[in-house]
PDB file of C-alpha atoms and ligand atoms in Angstrom:
ATOM      1  CA  MET A   1      -2.211  57.704-106.488  1.00  0.00           C
ATOM      2  CA  LYS A   2       0.283  55.650-104.918  1.00  0.00           C
ATOM      3  CA  GLN A   3       0.179  53.199-102.180  1.00  0.00           C
ATOM      4  CA  PHE A   4       2.563  51.291 -99.561  1.00  0.00           C
ATOM      5  CA  ALA A   5       2.121  48.496 -97.014  1.00  0.00           C
ATOM      6  CA  CYS A   6       4.397  48.759 -94.009  1.00  0.00           C
ATOM      7  CA  GLY A   7       4.224  45.197 -93.606  1.00  0.00           C
ATOM      8  CA  ASP A   8       6.228  44.643 -96.785  1.00  0.00           C
ATOM      9  CA  VAL A   9       9.294  46.234 -94.867  1.00  0.00           C
ATOM     10  CA  VAL A  10       8.139  45.777 -91.132  1.00  0.00           C
ATOM     11  CA  PRO A  11       6.824  42.026 -90.915  1.00  0.00           C
ATOM     12  CA  GLY A  12       3.535  41.895 -88.777  1.00  0.00           C
ATOM     13  CA  CYS A  13       2.850  45.659 -89.137  1.00  0.00           C
ATOM     14  CA  ASP A  14      -0.598  46.066 -90.859  1.00  0.00           C
ATOM     15  CA  ALA A  15      -0.555  49.961 -91.586  1.00  0.00           C
ATOM     16  CA  ARG A  16      -1.095  50.959 -94.986  1.00  0.00           C
ATOM     17  CA  PHE A  17      -0.698  54.284 -96.604  1.00  0.00           C
ATOM     18  CA  GLU A  18      -1.918  56.345 -99.835  1.00  0.00           C
ATOM     19  CA  ALA A  19      -0.729  59.397-101.164  1.00  0.00           C
ATOM     20  CA  GLU A  20      -0.545  61.611-104.734  1.00  0.00           C
ATOM     21  CA  ASP A  21       3.110  60.654-105.032  1.00  0.00           C
ATOM     22  CA  ASP A  22       6.003  58.782-103.307  1.00  0.00           C
ATOM     23  CA  ALA A  23       7.049  62.028-101.170  1.00  0.00           C
ATOM     24  CA  GLY A  24       3.638  62.076 -99.962  1.00  0.00           C
ATOM     25  CA  ILE A  25       3.968  58.234 -99.016  1.00  0.00           C
ATOM     26  CA  LEU A  26       7.610  58.658 -97.458  1.00  0.00           C
ATOM     27  CA  GLY A  27       6.356  61.803 -95.395  1.00  0.00           C
ATOM     28  CA  GLN A  28       3.389  59.814 -93.815  1.00  0.00           C
ATOM     29  CA  VAL A  29       5.920  56.691 -93.522  1.00  0.00           C
ATOM     30  CA  ALA A  30       8.324  58.792 -91.549  1.00  0.00           C
ATOM     31  CA  THR A  31       5.800  59.786 -89.072  1.00  0.00           C
ATOM     32  CA  HIS A  32       4.531  56.267 -88.653  1.00  0.00           C
ATOM     33  CA  ALA A  33       7.915  54.994 -88.111  1.00  0.00           C
ATOM     34  CA  THR A  34       8.817  57.535 -85.513  1.00  0.00           C
ATOM     35  CA  GLU A  35       5.367  57.237 -83.655  1.00  0.00           C
ATOM     36  CA  ASP A  36       4.490  53.506 -84.022  1.00  0.00           C
ATOM     37  CA  HIS A  37       7.961  52.063 -84.518  1.00  0.00           C
ATOM     38  CA  GLY A  38       9.995  53.950 -82.230  1.00  0.00           C
ATOM     39  CA  MET A  39      12.623  55.303 -84.913  1.00  0.00           C
ATOM     40  CA  THR A  40      14.430  58.261 -84.008  1.00  0.00           C
ATOM     41  CA  GLU A  41      15.591  58.891 -87.462  1.00  0.00           C
ATOM     42  CA  ILE A  42      14.705  57.285 -90.785  1.00  0.00           C
ATOM     43  CA  PRO A  43      17.904  55.701 -92.527  1.00  0.00           C
ATOM     44  CA  ASP A  44      18.583  56.061 -96.085  1.00  0.00           C
ATOM     45  CA  SER A  45      18.445  52.089 -96.536  1.00  0.00           C
ATOM     46  CA  LEU A  46      14.788  51.971 -95.169  1.00  0.00           C
ATOM     47  CA  VAL A  47      13.849  55.027 -97.650  1.00  0.00           C
ATOM     48  CA  GLN A  48      15.036  52.878-100.446  1.00  0.00           C
ATOM     49  CA  GLN A  49      13.298  49.930 -99.468  1.00  0.00           C
ATOM     50  CA  VAL A  50      10.065  51.940 -99.095  1.00  0.00           C
ATOM     51  CA  THR A  51      10.274  53.371-102.342  1.00  0.00           C
ATOM     52  CA  GLU A  52      11.294  50.457-104.107  1.00  0.00           C
ATOM     53  CA  ARG A  53       7.795  48.837-102.609  1.00  0.00           C
ATOM     54  CA  ILE A  54       5.403  51.939-103.434  1.00  0.00           C
ATOM     55  CA  SER A  55       3.051  50.842-106.064  1.00  0.00           C
ATOM     56  CA  ALA A  56       0.272  52.600-107.998  1.00  0.00           C
ATOM     57  CA  LEU A  57      -3.082  52.615-106.697  1.00  0.00           C
ATOM     58  CA  SER A  58      -5.433  52.241-109.583  1.00  0.00           C
TER      59      SER A  58
HETATM   60 ZN1   ZN B   1       4.748  49.989 -89.965  1.00  0.00          ZN
END
């Protein structure tokens, strides 16, 4: 399992995500960014930031 905290990229956001793999995390983050952060598209730079901060959930 993998985990990601949105607050690592967006200060002040306390949303956290868990998924089987990076793709699962990125899918949840894309939905969250659209619905909660009002982003209409997810730039490659953000995808890279998120990917770098995804960590293993033991
Ligand atoms: Zn967030």
